[in-house]
Coordinates of C-alpha atoms in Angstrom, one line a residue:
X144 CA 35.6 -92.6 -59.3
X145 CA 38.6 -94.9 -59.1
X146 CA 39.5 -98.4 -60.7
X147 CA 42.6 -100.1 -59.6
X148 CA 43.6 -103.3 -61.4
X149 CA 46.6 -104.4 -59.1
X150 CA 49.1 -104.7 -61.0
X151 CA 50.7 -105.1 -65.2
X152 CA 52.0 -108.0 -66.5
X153 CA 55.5 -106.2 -65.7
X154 CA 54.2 -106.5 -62.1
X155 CA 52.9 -110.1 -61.8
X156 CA 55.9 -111.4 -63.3
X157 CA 57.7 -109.6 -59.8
X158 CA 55.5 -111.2 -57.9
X159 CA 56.3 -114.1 -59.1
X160 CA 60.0 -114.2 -58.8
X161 CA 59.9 -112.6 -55.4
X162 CA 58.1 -115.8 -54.3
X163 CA 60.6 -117.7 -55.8
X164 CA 63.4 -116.1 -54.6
X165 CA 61.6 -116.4 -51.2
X166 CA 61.4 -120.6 -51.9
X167 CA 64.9 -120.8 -52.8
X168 CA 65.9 -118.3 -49.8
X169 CA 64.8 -120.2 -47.7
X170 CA 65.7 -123.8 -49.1
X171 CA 69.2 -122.5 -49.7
X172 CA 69.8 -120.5 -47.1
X173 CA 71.0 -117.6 -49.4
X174 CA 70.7 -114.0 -47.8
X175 CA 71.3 -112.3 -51.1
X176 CA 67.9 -114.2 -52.6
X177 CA 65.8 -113.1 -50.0
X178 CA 67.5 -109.4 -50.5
X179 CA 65.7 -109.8 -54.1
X180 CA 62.9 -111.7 -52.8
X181 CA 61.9 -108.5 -50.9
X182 CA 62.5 -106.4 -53.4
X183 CA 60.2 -108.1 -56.2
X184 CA 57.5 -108.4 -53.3
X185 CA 58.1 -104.9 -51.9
X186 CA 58.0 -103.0 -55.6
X187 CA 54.4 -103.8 -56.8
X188 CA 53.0 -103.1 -53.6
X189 CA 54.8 -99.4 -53.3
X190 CA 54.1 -98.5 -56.5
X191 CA 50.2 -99.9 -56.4
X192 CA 50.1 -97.7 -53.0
X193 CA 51.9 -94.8 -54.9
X194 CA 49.2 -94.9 -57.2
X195 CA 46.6 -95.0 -54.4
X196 CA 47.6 -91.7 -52.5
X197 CA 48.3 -90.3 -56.3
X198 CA 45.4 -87.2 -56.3
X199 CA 45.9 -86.1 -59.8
X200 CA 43.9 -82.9 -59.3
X201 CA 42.9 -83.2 -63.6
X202 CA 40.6 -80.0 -64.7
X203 CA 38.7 -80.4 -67.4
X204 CA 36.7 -78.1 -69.8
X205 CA 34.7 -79.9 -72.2
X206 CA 32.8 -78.1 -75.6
X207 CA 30.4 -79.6 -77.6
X208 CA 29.4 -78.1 -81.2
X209 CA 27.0 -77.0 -82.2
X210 CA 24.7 -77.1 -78.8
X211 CA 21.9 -78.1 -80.7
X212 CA 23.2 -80.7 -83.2
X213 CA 21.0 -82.4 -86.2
X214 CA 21.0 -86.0 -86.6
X215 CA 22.9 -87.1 -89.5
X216 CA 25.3 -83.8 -88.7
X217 CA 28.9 -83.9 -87.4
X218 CA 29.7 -82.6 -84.0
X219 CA 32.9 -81.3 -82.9
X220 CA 34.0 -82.2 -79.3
X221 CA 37.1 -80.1 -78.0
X222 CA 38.6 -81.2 -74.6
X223 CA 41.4 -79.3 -72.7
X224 CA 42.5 -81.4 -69.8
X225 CA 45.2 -79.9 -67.2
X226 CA 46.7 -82.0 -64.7
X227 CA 49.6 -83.9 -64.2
X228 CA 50.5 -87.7 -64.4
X229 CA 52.1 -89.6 -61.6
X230 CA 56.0 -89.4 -61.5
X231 CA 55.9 -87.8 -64.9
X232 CA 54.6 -90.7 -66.8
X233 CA 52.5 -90.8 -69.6
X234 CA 48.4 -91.6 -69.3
X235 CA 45.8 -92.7 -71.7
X236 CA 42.9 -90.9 -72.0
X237 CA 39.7 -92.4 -73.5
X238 CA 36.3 -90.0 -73.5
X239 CA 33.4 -92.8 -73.6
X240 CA 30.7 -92.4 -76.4
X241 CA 27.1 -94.6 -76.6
X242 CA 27.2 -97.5 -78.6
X243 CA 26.0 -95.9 -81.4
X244 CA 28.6 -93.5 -82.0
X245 CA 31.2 -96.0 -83.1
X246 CA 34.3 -96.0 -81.5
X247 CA 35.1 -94.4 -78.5
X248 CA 38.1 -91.8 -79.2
X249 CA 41.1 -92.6 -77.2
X250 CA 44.6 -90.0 -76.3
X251 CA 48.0 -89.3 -75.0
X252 CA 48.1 -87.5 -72.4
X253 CA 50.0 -85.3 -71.8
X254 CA 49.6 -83.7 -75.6
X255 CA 52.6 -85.1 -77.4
X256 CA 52.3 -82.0 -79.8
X257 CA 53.1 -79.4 -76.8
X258 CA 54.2 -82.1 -74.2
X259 CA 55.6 -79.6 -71.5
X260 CA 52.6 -77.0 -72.0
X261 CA 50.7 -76.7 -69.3
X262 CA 47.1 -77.4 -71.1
X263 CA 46.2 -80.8 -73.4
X264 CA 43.8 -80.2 -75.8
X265 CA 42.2 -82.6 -77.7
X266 CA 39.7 -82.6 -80.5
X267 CA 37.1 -85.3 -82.3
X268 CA 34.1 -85.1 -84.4
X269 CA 31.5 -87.7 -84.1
X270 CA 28.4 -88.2 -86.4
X271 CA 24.9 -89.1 -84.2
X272 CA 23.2 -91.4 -86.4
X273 CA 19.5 -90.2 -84.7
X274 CA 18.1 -87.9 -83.1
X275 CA 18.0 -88.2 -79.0
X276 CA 19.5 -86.8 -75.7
X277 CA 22.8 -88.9 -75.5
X278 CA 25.1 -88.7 -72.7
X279 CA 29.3 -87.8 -74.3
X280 CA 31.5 -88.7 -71.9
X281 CA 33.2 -89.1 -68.7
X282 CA 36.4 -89.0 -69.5
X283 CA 38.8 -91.5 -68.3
X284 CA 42.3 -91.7 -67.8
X285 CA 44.2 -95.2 -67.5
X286 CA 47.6 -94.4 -65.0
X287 CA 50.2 -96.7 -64.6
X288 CA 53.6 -95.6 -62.7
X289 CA 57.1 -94.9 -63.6
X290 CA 58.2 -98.4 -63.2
X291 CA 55.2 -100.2 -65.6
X292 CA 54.2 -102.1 -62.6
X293 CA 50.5 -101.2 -61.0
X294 CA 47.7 -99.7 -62.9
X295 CA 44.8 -97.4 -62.1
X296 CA 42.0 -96.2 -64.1
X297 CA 40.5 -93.0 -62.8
X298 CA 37.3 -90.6 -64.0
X299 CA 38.4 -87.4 -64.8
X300 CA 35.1 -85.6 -65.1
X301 CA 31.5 -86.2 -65.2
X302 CA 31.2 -85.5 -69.4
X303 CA 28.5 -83.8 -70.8
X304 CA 25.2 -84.2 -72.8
X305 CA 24.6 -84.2 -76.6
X306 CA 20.6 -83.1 -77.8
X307 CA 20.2 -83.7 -81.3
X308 CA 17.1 -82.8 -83.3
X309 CA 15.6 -84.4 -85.6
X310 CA 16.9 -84.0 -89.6
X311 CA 14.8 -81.7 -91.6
X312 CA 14.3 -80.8 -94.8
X313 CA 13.6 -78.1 -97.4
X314 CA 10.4 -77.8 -98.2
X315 CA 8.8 -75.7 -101.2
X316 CA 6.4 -73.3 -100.8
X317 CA 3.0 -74.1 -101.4
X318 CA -0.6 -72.6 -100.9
X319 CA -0.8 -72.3 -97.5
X320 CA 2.8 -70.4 -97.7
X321 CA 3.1 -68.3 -100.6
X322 CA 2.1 -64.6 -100.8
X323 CA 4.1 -64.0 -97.8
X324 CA 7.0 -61.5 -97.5
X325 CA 10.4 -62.4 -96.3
X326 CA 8.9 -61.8 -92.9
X327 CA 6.8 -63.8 -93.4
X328 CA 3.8 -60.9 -93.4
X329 CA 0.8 -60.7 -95.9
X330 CA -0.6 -57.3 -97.2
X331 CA -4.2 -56.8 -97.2
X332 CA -5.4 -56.6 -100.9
X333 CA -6.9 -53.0 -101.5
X334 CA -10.5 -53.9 -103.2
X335 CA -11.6 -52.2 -106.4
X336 CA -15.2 -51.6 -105.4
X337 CA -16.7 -48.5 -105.3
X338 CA -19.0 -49.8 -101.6
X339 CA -16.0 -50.3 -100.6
X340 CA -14.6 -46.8 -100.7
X341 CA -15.2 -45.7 -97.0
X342 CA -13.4 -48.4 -95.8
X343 CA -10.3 -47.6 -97.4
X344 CA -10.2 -44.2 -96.5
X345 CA -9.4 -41.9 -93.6
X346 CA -9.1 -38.1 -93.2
X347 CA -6.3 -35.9 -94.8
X348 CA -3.4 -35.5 -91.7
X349 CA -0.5 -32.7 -91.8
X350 CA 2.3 -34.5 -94.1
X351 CA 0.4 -37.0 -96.0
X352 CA 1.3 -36.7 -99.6
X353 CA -1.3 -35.0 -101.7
X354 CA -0.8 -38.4 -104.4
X355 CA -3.4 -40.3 -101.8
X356 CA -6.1 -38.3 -101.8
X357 CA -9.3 -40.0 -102.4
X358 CA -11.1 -37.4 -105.0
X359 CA -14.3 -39.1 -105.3
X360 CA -14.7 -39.9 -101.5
X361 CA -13.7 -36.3 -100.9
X362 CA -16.3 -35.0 -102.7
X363 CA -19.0 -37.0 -101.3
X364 CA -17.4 -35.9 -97.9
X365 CA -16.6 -32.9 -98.2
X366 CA -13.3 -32.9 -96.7
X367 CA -10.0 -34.4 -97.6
X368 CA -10.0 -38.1 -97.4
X369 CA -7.0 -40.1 -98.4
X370 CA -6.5 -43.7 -98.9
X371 CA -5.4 -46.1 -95.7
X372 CA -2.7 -47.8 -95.3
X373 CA -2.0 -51.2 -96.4
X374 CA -2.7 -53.1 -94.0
X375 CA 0.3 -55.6 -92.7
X376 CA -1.5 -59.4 -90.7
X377 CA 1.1 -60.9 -88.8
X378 CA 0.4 -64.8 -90.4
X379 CA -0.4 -67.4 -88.1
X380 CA -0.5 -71.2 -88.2
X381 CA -1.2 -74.0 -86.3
X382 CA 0.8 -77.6 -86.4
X383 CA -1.0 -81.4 -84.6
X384 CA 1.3 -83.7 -84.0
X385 CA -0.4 -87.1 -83.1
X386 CA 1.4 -89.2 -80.4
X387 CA -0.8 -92.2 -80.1
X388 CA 0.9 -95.0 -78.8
X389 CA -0.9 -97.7 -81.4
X390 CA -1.4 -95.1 -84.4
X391 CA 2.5 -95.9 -85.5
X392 CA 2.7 -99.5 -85.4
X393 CA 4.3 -101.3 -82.6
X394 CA 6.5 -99.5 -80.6
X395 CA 9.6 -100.0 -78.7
X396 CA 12.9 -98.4 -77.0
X397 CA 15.3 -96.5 -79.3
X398 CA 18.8 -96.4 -77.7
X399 CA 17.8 -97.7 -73.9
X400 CA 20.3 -96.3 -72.0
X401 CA 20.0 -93.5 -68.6
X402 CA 21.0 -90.3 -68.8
X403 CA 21.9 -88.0 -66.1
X404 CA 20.7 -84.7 -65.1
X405 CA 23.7 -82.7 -65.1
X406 CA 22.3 -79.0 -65.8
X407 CA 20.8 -77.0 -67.5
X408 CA 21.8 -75.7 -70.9
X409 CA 22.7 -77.7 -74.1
X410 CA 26.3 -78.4 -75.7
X411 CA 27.5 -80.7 -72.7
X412 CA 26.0 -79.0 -69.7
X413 CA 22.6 -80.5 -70.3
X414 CA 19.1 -79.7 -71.7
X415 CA 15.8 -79.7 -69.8
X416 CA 15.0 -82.5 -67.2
X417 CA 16.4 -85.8 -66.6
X418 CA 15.7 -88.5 -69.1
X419 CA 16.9 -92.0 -70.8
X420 CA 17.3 -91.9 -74.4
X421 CA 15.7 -95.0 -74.7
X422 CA 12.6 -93.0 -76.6
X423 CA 9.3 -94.6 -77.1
X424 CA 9.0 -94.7 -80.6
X425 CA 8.5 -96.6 -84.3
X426 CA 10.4 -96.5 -87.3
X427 CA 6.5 -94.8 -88.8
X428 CA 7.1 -92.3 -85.5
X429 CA 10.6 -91.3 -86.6
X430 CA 9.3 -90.3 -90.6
X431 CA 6.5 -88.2 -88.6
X432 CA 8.7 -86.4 -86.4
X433 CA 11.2 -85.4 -89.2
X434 CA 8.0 -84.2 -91.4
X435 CA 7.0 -81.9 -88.2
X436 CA 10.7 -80.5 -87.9
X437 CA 11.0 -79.8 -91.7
X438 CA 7.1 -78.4 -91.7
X439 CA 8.0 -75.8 -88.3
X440 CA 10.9 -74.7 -89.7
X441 CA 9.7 -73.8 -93.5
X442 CA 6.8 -71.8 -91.8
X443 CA 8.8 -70.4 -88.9
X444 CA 11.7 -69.1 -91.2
X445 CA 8.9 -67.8 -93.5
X446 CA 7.5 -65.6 -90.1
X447 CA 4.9 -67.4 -89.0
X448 CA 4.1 -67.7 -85.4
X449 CA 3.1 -71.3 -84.7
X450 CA 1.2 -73.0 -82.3
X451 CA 2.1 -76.6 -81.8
X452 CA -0.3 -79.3 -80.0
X453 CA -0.8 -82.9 -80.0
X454 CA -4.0 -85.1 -80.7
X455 CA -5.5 -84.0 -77.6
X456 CA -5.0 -80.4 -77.4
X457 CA -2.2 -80.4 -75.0
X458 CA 0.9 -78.3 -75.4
X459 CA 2.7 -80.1 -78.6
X460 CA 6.1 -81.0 -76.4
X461 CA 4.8 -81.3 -72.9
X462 CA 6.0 -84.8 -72.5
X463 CA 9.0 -83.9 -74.4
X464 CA 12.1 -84.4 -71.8
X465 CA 14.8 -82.4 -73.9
X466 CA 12.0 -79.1 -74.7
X467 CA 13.4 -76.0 -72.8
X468 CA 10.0 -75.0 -71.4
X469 CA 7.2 -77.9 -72.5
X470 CA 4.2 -75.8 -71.0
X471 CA 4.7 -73.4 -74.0
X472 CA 2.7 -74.1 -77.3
X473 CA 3.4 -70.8 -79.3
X474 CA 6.7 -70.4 -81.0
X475 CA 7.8 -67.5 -83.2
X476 CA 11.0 -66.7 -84.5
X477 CA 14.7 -67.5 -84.7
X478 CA 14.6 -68.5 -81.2
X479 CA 11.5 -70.6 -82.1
X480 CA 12.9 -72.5 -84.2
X481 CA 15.6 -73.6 -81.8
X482 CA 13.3 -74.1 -79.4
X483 CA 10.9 -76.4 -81.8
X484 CA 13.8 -78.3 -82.8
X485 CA 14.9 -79.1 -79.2
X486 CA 11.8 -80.2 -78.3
X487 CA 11.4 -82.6 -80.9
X488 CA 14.6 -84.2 -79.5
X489 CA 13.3 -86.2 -77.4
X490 CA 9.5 -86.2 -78.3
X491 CA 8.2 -89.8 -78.3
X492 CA 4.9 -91.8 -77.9
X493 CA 2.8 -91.1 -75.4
X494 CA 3.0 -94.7 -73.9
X495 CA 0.2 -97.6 -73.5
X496 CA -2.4 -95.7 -71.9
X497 CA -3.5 -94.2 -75.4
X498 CA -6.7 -94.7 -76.9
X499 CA -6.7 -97.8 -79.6
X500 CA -8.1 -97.5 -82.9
X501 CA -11.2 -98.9 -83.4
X502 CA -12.0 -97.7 -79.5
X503 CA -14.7 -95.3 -78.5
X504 CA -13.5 -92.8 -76.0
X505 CA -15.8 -92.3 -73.0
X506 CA -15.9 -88.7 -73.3
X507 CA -15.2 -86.6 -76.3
X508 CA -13.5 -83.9 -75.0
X509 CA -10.6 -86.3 -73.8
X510 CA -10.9 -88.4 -77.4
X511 CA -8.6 -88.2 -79.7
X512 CA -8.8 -84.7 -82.1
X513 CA -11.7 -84.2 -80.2
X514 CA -13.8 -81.0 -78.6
X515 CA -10.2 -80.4 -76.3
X516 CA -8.4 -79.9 -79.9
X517 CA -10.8 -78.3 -81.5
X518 CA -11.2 -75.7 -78.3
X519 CA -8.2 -74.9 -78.2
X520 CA -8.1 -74.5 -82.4
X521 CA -11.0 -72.2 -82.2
X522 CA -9.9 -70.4 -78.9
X523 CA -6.5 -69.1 -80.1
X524 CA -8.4 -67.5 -83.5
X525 CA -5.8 -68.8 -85.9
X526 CA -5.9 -66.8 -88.9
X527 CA -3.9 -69.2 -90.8
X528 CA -3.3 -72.8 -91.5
X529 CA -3.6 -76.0 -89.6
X530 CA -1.3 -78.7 -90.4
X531 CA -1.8 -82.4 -89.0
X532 CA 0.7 -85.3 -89.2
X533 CA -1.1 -88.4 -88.0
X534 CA -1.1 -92.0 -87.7
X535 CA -3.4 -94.3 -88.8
X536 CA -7.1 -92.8 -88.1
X537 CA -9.9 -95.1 -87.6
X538 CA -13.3 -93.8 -89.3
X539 CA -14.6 -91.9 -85.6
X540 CA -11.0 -90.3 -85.3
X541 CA -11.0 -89.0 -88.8
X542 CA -14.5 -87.8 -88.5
X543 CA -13.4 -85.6 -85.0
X544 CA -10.3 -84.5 -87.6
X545 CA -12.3 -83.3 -90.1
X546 CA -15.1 -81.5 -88.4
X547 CA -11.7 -79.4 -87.0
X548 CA -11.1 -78.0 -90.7
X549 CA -14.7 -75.7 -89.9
X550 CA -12.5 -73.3 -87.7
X551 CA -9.6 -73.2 -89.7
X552 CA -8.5 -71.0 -92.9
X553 CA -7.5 -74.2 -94.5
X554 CA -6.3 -77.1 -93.5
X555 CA -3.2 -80.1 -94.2
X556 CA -2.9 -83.3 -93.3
X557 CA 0.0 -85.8 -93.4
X558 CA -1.2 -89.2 -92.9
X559 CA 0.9 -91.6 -91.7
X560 CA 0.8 -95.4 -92.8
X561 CA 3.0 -98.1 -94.4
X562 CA 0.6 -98.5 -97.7
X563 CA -2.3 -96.2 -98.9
X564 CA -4.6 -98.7 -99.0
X565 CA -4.6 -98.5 -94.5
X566 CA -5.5 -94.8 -95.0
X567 CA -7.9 -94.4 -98.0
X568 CA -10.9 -94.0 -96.1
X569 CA -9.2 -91.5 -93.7
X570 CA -8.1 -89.6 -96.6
X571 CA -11.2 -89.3 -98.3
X572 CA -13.3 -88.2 -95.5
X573 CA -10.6 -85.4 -94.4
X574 CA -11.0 -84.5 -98.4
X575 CA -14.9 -84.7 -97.9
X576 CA -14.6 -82.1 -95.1
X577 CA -12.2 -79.2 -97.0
X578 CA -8.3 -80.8 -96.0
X579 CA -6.3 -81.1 -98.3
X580 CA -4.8 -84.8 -97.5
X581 CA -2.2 -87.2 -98.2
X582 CA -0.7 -90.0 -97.3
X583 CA 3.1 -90.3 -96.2
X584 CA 5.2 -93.9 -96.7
X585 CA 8.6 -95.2 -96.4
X586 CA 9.4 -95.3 -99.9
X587 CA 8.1 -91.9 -100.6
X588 CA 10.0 -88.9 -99.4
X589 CA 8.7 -85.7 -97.9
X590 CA 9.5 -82.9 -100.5
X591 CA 7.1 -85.2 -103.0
X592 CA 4.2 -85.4 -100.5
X593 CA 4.4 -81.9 -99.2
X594 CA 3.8 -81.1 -103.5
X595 CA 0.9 -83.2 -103.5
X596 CA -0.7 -81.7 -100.8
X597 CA -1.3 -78.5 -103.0
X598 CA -2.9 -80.6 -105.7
X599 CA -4.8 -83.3 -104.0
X600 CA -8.4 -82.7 -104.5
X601 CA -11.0 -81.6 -102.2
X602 CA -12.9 -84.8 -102.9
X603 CA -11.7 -88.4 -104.1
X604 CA -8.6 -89.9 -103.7
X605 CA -4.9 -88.9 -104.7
X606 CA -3.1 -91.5 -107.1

């Protein structure tokens, strides 16, 4: 892509005196003013051609660190640009940013620090204030030719893509986390009653130390029998996120501006499918999106394998335009994690066709935490947790909420709301049912809430 503004100042002033050297040519007579006359007219136009039929043949290689950046985080963008200007001359190159990002960084090309090597490099860092899938780039070069006449602006390449994930936080182990290894395993707790004696015991096998042996079993046996092996449970949880379009507040679009497609990948060759960062979402939205990035990553990095769903039951990032594979709904691991905090990226309401609060839905399986939740809940067999951050519930949605906690080992919710007054009754019928419950506002911050969780009670209210 190609802009040509005709000519500089430099060149309208020679378009200027040609003409008046043609006036005064002719008027006067004077062959040596139309000479010049041709001259001033002939310049701008050759060297506005020149630039024309100019193919600058630029290569660019563009890097964007990390792939996967956090909001709030610097990124480091590193460009090497080969090529050559026309006639020699100097360009200016400018790599275009959103609006967001401040400034867009401009350069010399070519590099005046190694002007006659035959590679430019260029670095910049810029801060993305929020999370999102924003577009870095093209870069563009502004030519103009020896003489300081014409001037063309030309694309260089077609820039790259930025994902940024949410900012999370460190969060304290609490009840639903402790007693877990660094791997994030539990070990089954031998138990001192005598009943229980058979169960903890196996026969004696070539090489096991003659330290286990279970004497009094033994004897009742009448053959070796030595004590089993600890058992190691592979710990398991379960995260809701709820997406409701009116549960938040009123929405609107973050950042409205279209992103191409340009690949797959992350760090500038893109992520996922094609999407506008202009994300669905509240200011209430944002807080709960943050508490699910800092709540997957504690339990992830602590070896949990998590499954992640929305308020009705579907795969926790299916809408999700920046998650690498949004069918998928268990994630374990190092690679997990990435793949959690990609998702979340680009995560946003799920638009006006939501249910309302204060709305019955026609069928219960599609309502809101209903039986397609729950289903899914008691067909994976979770062993471990389940942790909800919601909106605002009306009394039928927290009802369907806490009737979930019966298949669970325990159960967390993070309510969502601007005071908790809106929430009190939600609160104290998920407390009613076995959560543990809390409410999350703007003035408090995570790390406090996440605390109280461990202490609210299983009836009343927290202060």
């Amino acid at each position: 892509m190609l802009s040509l503004r005709p000519f500089m100042l430099r060149g309208w002033l020679l378009l200027a005196s040609g003409a008046l050297a043609l006036l005064l040519a002719i008027t006067l007579g004077r062959r040596d003013l139309l000479m010049l006359a041709i001259f001033c007219l002939a310049l701008p136009g050759a060297a506005c051609a020149g630039l024309l039929w100019f193919k600058p043949g630029f290569a660019v290689k563009r890097r964007i660190s990390p792939g996967l950046a956090r909001a709030g985080s610097a990124v480091s963008v590193v460009l090497e640009v080969r090529g050559q200007a026309p006639g020699g001359a100097r360009a200016r190159l400018t790599d275009e940013l959103p609006d967001s990002f401040y400034a867009a960084p401009s350069f010399s090309f070519p590099n005046p620090v190694v002007p006659r090597g035959p590679v430019s490099r260029y670095h910049y860092e810029v801060v993305p204030p929020r999370r999102g899938v924003y577009p870095v780039g093209p870069l563009r070069a502004e030519f103009s030719d020896p003489f300081g006449v014409a001037f063309l602006k030309r694309t260089l390449d077609d820039g790259g893509q930025l994902t940024v994930a949410p900012a999370a936080v460190e969060l304290a182990s609490i009840s639903l986390s402790d007693g877990r290894g660094q791997d994030g395993s539990r070990t089954t707790k031998e138990l001192a009653h005598a009943s229980h004696d058979d169960a903890m015991t196996r026969e004696y096998r070539s090489g096991d130390p003659l330290r286990r042996v279970h004497w009094p079993v033994t004897a009742r046996h009448g053959k070796l029998m030595v004590r089993a092996e600890e058992s190691v449970t592979a710990p398991e949880a379960a995260v809701v996120l709820d997406r409701r379009h009116h549960a938040f507040g009123d929405s609107h679009r973050l950042n409205q501006r279209l992103v191409p497609n340009r690949g797959a990948g992350l760090g500038g060759a893109g992520l996922g499918r094609s999407t506008s960062f202009g994300l669905l979402t509240t200011p209430t939205f944002e807080k709960a999106v943050s508490a699910v990035a800092s709540i997957t990553a504690h339990l992830l990095e602590r070896g949990y394998s998590l499954r992640v769903l929305d308020h009705g039951g579907n795969p926790g990032f299916e809408s999700s335009a920046s998650a690498i594979a949004p069918a998928v709904e268990d994630f374990s691991g190092s690679q997990g994690t990435f793949d959690v905090a990609a998702a979340l990226a680009a995560l946003e309401l799920e638009g006006d066709g939501g249910s309302v609060p204060g709305t019955q839905a026609s069928e219960s399986d599609s309502a809101p935490f209903g039986n397609a939740l729950a289903y899914k809940l008691h067909h994976g067999r979770r062993r471990g947790p389940l942790v909800a951050v919601t909106g605002l519930l009306d009394d039928a949605a927290a009802h369907r909420l806490a009737s979930i906690a019966e298949s669970t080992q325990s159960a967390y919710a993070l309510v969502l709301c601007q005071d908790i007054s809106e929430v009190a009754s939600a609160l104290e019928t998920l407390r009613r049912a076995g959560w543990h419950a809390a409410a999350l506002t703007p003035s408090v911050p995570l790390e406090l809430v996440w605390l109280q969780l461990d202490r609210s009670a299983s009836l009343g209210l927290a202060p």
